[in-house]
Short mmCIF file of C-alpha atoms and ligand atoms in Angstrom, two decimals:
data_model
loop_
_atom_site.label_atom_id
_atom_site.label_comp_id
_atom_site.label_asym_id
_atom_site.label_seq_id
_atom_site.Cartn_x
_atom_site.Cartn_y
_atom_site.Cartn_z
CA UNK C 1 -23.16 2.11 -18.77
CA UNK C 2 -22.15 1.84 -14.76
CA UNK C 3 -19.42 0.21 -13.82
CA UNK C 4 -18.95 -3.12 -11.78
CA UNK C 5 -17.22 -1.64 -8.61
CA UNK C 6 -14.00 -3.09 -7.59
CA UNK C 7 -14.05 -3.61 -3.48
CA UNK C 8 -10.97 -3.52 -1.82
CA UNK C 9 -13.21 -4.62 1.85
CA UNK C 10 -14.45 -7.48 0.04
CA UNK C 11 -11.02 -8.31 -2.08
CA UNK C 12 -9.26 -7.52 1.11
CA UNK C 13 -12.43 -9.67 3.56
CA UNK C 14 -11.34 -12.63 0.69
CA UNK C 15 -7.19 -12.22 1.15
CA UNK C 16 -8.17 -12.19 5.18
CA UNK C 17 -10.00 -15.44 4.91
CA UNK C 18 -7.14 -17.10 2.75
CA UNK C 19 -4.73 -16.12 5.37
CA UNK C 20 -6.58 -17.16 8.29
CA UNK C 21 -5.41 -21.10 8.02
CA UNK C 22 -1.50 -19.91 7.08
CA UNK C 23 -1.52 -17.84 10.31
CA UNK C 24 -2.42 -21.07 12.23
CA UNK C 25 -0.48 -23.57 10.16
CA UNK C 26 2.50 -20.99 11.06
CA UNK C 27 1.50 -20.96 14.71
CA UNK C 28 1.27 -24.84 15.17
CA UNK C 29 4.59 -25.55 13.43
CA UNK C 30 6.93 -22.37 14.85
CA UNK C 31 5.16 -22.01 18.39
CA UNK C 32 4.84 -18.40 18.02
CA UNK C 33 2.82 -16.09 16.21
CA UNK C 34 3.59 -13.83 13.02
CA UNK C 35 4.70 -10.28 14.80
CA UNK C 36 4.53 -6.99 13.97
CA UNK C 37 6.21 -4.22 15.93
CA UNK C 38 4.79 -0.51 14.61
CA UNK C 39 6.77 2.42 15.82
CA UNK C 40 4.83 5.88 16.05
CA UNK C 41 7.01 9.00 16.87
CA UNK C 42 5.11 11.80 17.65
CA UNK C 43 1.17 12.26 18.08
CA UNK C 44 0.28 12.71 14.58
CA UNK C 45 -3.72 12.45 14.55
CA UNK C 46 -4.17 10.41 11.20
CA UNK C 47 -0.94 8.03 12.00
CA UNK C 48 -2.37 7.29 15.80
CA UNK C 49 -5.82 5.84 13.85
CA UNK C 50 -3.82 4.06 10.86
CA UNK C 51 -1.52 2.72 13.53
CA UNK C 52 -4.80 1.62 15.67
CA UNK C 53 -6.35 -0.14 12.66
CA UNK C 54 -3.10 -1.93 12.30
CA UNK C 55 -3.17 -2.90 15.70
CA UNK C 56 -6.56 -4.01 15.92
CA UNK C 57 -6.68 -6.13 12.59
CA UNK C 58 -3.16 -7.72 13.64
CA UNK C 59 -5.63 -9.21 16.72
CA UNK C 60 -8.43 -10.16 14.93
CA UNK C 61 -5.82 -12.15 12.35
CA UNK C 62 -4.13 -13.97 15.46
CA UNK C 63 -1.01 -12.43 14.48
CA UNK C 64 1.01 -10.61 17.12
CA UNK C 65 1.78 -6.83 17.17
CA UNK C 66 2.59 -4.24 19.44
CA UNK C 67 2.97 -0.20 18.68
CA UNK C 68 6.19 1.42 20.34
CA UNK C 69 4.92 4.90 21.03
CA UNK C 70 8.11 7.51 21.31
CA UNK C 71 7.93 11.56 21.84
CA UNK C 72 8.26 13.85 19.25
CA UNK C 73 11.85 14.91 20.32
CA UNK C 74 13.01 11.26 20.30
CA UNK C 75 16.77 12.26 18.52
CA UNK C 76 17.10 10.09 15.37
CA UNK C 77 19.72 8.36 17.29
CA UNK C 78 17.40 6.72 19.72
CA UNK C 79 15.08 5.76 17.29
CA UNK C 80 17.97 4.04 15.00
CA UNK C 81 19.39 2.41 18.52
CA UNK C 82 15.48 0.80 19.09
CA UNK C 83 15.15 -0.01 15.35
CA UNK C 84 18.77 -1.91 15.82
CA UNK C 85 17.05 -3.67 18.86
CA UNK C 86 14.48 -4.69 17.06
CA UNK C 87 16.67 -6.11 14.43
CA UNK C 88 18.24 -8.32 16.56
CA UNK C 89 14.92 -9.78 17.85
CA UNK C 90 13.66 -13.08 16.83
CA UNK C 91 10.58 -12.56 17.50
CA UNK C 92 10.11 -9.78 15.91
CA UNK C 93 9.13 -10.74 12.02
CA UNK C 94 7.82 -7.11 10.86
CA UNK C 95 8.78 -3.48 11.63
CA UNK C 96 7.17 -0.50 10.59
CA UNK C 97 8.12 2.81 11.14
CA UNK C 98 5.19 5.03 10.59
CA UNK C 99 5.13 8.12 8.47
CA UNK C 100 5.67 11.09 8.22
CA UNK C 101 8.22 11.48 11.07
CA UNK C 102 9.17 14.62 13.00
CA UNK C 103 11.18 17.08 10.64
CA UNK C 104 14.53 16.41 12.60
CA UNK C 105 14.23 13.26 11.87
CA UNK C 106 15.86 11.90 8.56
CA UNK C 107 13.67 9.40 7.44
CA UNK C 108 15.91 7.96 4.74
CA UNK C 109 18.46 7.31 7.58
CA UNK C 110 15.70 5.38 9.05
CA UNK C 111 13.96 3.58 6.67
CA UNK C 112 17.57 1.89 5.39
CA UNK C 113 18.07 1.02 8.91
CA UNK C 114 15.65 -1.46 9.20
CA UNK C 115 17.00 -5.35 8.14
CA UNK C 116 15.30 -5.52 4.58
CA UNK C 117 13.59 -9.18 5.92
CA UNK C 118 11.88 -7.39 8.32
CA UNK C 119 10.92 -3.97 6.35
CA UNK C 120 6.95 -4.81 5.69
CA UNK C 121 6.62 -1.62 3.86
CA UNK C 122 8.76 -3.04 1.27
CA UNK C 123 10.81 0.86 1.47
CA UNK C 124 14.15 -0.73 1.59
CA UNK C 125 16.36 -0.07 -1.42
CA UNK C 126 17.28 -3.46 -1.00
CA UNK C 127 13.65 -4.71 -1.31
CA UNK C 128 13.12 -1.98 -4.27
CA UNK C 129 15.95 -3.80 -5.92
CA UNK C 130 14.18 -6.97 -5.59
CA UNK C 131 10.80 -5.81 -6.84
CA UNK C 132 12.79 -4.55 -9.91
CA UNK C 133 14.97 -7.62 -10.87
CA UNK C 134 11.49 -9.53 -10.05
CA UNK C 135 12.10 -12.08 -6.82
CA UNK C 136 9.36 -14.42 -5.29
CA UNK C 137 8.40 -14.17 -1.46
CA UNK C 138 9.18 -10.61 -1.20
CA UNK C 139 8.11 -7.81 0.53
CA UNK C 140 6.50 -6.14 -2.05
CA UNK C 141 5.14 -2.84 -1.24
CA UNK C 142 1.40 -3.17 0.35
CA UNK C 143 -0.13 -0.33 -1.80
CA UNK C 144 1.11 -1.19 -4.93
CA UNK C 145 0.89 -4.71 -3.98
CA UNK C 146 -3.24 -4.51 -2.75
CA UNK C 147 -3.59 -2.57 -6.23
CA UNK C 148 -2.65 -5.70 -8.34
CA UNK C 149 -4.20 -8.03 -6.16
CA UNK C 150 -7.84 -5.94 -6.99
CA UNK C 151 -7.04 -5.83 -11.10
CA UNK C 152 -6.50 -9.72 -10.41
CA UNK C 153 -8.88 -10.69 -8.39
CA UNK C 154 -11.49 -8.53 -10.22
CA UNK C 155 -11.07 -10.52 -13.23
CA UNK C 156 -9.64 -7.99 -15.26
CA UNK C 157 -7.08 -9.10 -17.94
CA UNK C 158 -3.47 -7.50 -17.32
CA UNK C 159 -1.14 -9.57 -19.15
CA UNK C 160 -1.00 -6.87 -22.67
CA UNK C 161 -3.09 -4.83 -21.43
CA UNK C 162 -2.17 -1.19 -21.65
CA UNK C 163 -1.61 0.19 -18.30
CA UNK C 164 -1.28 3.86 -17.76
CA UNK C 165 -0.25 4.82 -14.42
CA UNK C 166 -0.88 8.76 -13.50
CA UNK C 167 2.02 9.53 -10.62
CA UNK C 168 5.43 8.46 -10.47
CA UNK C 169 5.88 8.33 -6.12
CA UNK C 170 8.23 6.27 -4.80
CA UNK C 171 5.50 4.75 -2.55
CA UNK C 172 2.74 4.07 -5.33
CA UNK C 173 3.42 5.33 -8.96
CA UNK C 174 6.96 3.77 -9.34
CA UNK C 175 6.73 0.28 -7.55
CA UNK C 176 3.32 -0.77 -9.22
CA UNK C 177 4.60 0.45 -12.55
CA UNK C 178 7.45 -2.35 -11.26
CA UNK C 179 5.32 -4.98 -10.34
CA UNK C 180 2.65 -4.68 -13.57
CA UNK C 181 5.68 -4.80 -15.82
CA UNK C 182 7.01 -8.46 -14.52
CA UNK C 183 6.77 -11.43 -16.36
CA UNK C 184 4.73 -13.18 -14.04
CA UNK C 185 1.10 -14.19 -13.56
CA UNK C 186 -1.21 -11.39 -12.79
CA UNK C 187 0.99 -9.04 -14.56
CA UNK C 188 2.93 -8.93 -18.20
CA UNK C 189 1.49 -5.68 -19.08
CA UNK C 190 2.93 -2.71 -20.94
CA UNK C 191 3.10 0.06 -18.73
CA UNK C 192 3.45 3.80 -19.35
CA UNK C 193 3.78 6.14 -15.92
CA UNK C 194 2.60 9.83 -17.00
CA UNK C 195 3.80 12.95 -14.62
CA UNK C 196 3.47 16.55 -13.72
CA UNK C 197 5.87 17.08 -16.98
CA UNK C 198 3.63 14.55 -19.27
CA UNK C 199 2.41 16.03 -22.28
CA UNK C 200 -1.57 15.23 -23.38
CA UNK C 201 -1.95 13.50 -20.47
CA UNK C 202 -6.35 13.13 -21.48
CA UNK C 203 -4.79 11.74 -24.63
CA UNK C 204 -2.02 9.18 -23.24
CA UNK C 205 -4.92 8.38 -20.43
CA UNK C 206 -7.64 7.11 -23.08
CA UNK C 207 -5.04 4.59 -24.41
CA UNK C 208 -5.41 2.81 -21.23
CA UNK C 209 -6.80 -0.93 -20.86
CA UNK C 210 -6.51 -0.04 -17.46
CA UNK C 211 -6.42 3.69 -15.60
CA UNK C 212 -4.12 3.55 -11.75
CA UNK C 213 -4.38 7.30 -10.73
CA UNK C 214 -2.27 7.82 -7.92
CA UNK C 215 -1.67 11.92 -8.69
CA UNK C 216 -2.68 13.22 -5.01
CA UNK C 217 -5.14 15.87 -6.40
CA UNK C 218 -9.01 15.69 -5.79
CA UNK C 219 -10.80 14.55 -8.60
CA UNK C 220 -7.94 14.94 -11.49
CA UNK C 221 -8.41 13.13 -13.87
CA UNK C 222 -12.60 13.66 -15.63
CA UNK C 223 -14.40 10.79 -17.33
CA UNK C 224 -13.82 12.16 -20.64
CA UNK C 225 -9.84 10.49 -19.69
CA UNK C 226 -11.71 7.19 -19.25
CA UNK C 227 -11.68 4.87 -22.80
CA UNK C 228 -14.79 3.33 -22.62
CA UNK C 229 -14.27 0.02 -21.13
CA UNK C 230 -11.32 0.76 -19.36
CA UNK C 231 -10.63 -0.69 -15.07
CA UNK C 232 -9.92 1.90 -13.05
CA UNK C 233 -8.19 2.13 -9.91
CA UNK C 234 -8.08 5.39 -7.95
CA UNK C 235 -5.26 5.59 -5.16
CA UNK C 236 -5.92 8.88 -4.10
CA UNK C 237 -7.23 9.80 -0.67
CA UNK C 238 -8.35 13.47 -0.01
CA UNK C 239 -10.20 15.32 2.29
CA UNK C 240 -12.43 18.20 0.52
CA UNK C 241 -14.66 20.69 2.50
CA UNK C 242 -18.30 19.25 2.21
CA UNK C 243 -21.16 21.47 4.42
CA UNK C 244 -23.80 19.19 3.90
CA UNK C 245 -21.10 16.41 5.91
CA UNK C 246 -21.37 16.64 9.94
CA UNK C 247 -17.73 16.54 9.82
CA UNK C 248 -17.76 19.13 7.41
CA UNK C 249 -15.58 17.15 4.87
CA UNK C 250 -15.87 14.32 2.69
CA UNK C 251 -13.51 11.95 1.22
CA UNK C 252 -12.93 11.78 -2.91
CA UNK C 253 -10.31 9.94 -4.95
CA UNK C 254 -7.95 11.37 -7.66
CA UNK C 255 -10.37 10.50 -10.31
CA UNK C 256 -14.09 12.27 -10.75
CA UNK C 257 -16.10 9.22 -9.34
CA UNK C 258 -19.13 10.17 -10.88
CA UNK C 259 -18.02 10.71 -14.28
CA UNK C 260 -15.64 7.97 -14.70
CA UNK C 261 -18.26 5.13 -13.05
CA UNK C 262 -20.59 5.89 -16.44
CA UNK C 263 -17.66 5.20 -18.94
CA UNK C 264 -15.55 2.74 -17.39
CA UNK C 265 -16.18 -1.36 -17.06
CA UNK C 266 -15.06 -1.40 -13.56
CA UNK C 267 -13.71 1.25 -11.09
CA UNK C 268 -12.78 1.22 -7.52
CA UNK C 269 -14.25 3.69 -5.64
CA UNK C 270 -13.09 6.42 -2.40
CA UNK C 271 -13.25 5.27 0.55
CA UNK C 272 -13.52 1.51 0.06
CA UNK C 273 -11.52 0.68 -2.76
CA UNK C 274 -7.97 0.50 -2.56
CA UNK C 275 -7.67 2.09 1.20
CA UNK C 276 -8.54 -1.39 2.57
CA UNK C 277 -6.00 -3.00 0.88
CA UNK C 278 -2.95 -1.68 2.10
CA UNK C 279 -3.54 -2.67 5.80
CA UNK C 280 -4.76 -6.06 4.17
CA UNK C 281 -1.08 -6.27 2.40
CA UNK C 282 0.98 -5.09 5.37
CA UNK C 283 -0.57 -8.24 7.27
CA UNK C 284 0.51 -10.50 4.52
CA UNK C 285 4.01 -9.18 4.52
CA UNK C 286 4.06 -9.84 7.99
CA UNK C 287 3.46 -13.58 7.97
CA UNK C 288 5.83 -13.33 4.37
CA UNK C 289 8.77 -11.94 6.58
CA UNK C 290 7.79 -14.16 9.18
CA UNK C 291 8.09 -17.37 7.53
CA UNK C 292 11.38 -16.13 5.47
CA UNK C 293 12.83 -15.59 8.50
CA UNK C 294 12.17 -19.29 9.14
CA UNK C 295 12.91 -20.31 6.09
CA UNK C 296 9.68 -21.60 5.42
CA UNK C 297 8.65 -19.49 2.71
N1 GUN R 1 1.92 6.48 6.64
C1 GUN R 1 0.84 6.45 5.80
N2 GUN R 1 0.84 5.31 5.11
C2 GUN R 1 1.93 4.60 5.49
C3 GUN R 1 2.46 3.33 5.13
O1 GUN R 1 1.94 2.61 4.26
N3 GUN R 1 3.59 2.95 5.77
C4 GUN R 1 4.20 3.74 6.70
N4 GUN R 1 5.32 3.29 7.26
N5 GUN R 1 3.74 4.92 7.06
C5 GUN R 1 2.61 5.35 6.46
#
């Protein structure tokens, strides 16, 4: 058996066109667009193209955005004094302070800094707290978020289902553990989150209706962890050397691809799978916080 694969471009190309008519509906009643102000300390090679790609789909949306670029040495201070600024702003809807930051920078101090109705990462404690206790219109995390919105819009049944997540990160593991777990539409499952400290982890694995791998090593988890007929979802970016590449690297996921793709019913593959989906969810969150702010939600 191959599996059907799960897209995040077209999921994400689907969530895009759904949004396209709330952006304008937003723009005709409020007279200004959604906005999104990115912050990027530092020159950080991988954050200067995420924080491009945020830019540029931001434009093509028709929702507003501009990228504050500070130095490396920026002291946290200025960078708290800016995000204060920014607070204040009504125009501003979204902030996003993009990671990793310089190490003299405390990014805790930073991330609770920002008002929670403007925190499109969803990072706040505040926000966390929400996610837990369940709230509508909130600013759910766009990872974890563009993960669910695949299972659902794949078809795949979640309410019962057995969900094993592999990785417990604040930023993945944890918060879609949260969000599966709600009882709400397009979730209701039972969730187990397995670790670096998990015992029989192949075992615990092959109980799953549905497999999110989110363990941030290349290729962990074999086919022979796949239950035949499980979903999969593979989080996992990472770059492995590849000689036969120009760029002498290539990108794989956290599960074997290859493996998983002949045991599994459906399985979202590296790149194109869930990658896609969190830029897809960080524009949604911005026209969320925007019409909060309103209080149109
Ligand atoms: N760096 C890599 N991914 C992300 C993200 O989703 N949000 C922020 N703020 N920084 C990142």
């Amino acid at each position: 058996m191959t599996a059907e694969i799960i897209s995040g471009k077209e999921v994400s190309k689907e969530i895009y066109g759904e949004m396209g008519g709330e952006i304008q509906a937003f723009i005709d009643k409020h007279g200004i667009p959604p906005h999104l102000t990115v912050i990027l300390v530092g020159e950080d090679p991988a954050s200067q193209v995420y924080v491009r790609m945020k830019g540029k789909k931001a434009a093509k949306l028709g929702i507003g955005s501009d990228t504050i670029r500070l130095e490396a040495e920026t002291p946290e201070e200025e960078l708290l004094a800016l995000i204060d600024k920014l607070n204040a702003d009504d125009k501003v809807h979204g902030i996003l302070v993009q990671l990793p930051l310089p190490k003299h920078i405390n990014e805790t101090n930073v991330l609770l800094r920002i008002d929670p109705a403007k925190d499109v990462d969803g990072f706040h404690p505040i926000n966390v707290g929400k996610m837990l206790v369940g709230e509508d219109n909130l600013l759910l995390p766009c990872t974890p978020h563009g993960v669910q919105e695949m299972l659902v819009r794949s078809g795949t049944p979640i309410e019962g289902a057995h969900v094993v997540v592999v990785g417990r990160s604040n930023i993945v593991g944890k918060p879609v553990a949260a969000i599966l777990v709600q009882k709400k539409p397009g979730a209701n499952a039972t969730v187990t989150i397995a670790h670096t400290r998990t015992k029989n982890m192949g075992d615990l694995c092959r109980q799953a209706d549905i497999l999110i791998v989110a363990a941030g090593v290349p290729e962990f988890v074999p086919g022979d962890w796949v239950r035949p007929g499980a979903v999969v979802i593979d989080v996992g970016v990472n770059r492995v050397d590849d000689e036969t590449s120009e760029k002498g690297y290539k990108l794989v996921g956290d599960v074997n691809f290859d493996e998983a793709k002949e045991v599994a019913s459906k399985i979202s593959p590296v790149p194109g799978g869930v990658g896609p989906m969190t830029i897809c969810m960080l524009m949604k969150n911005t026209l969320q916080a925007a019409k909060n702010q309103v209080g149109d939600p």
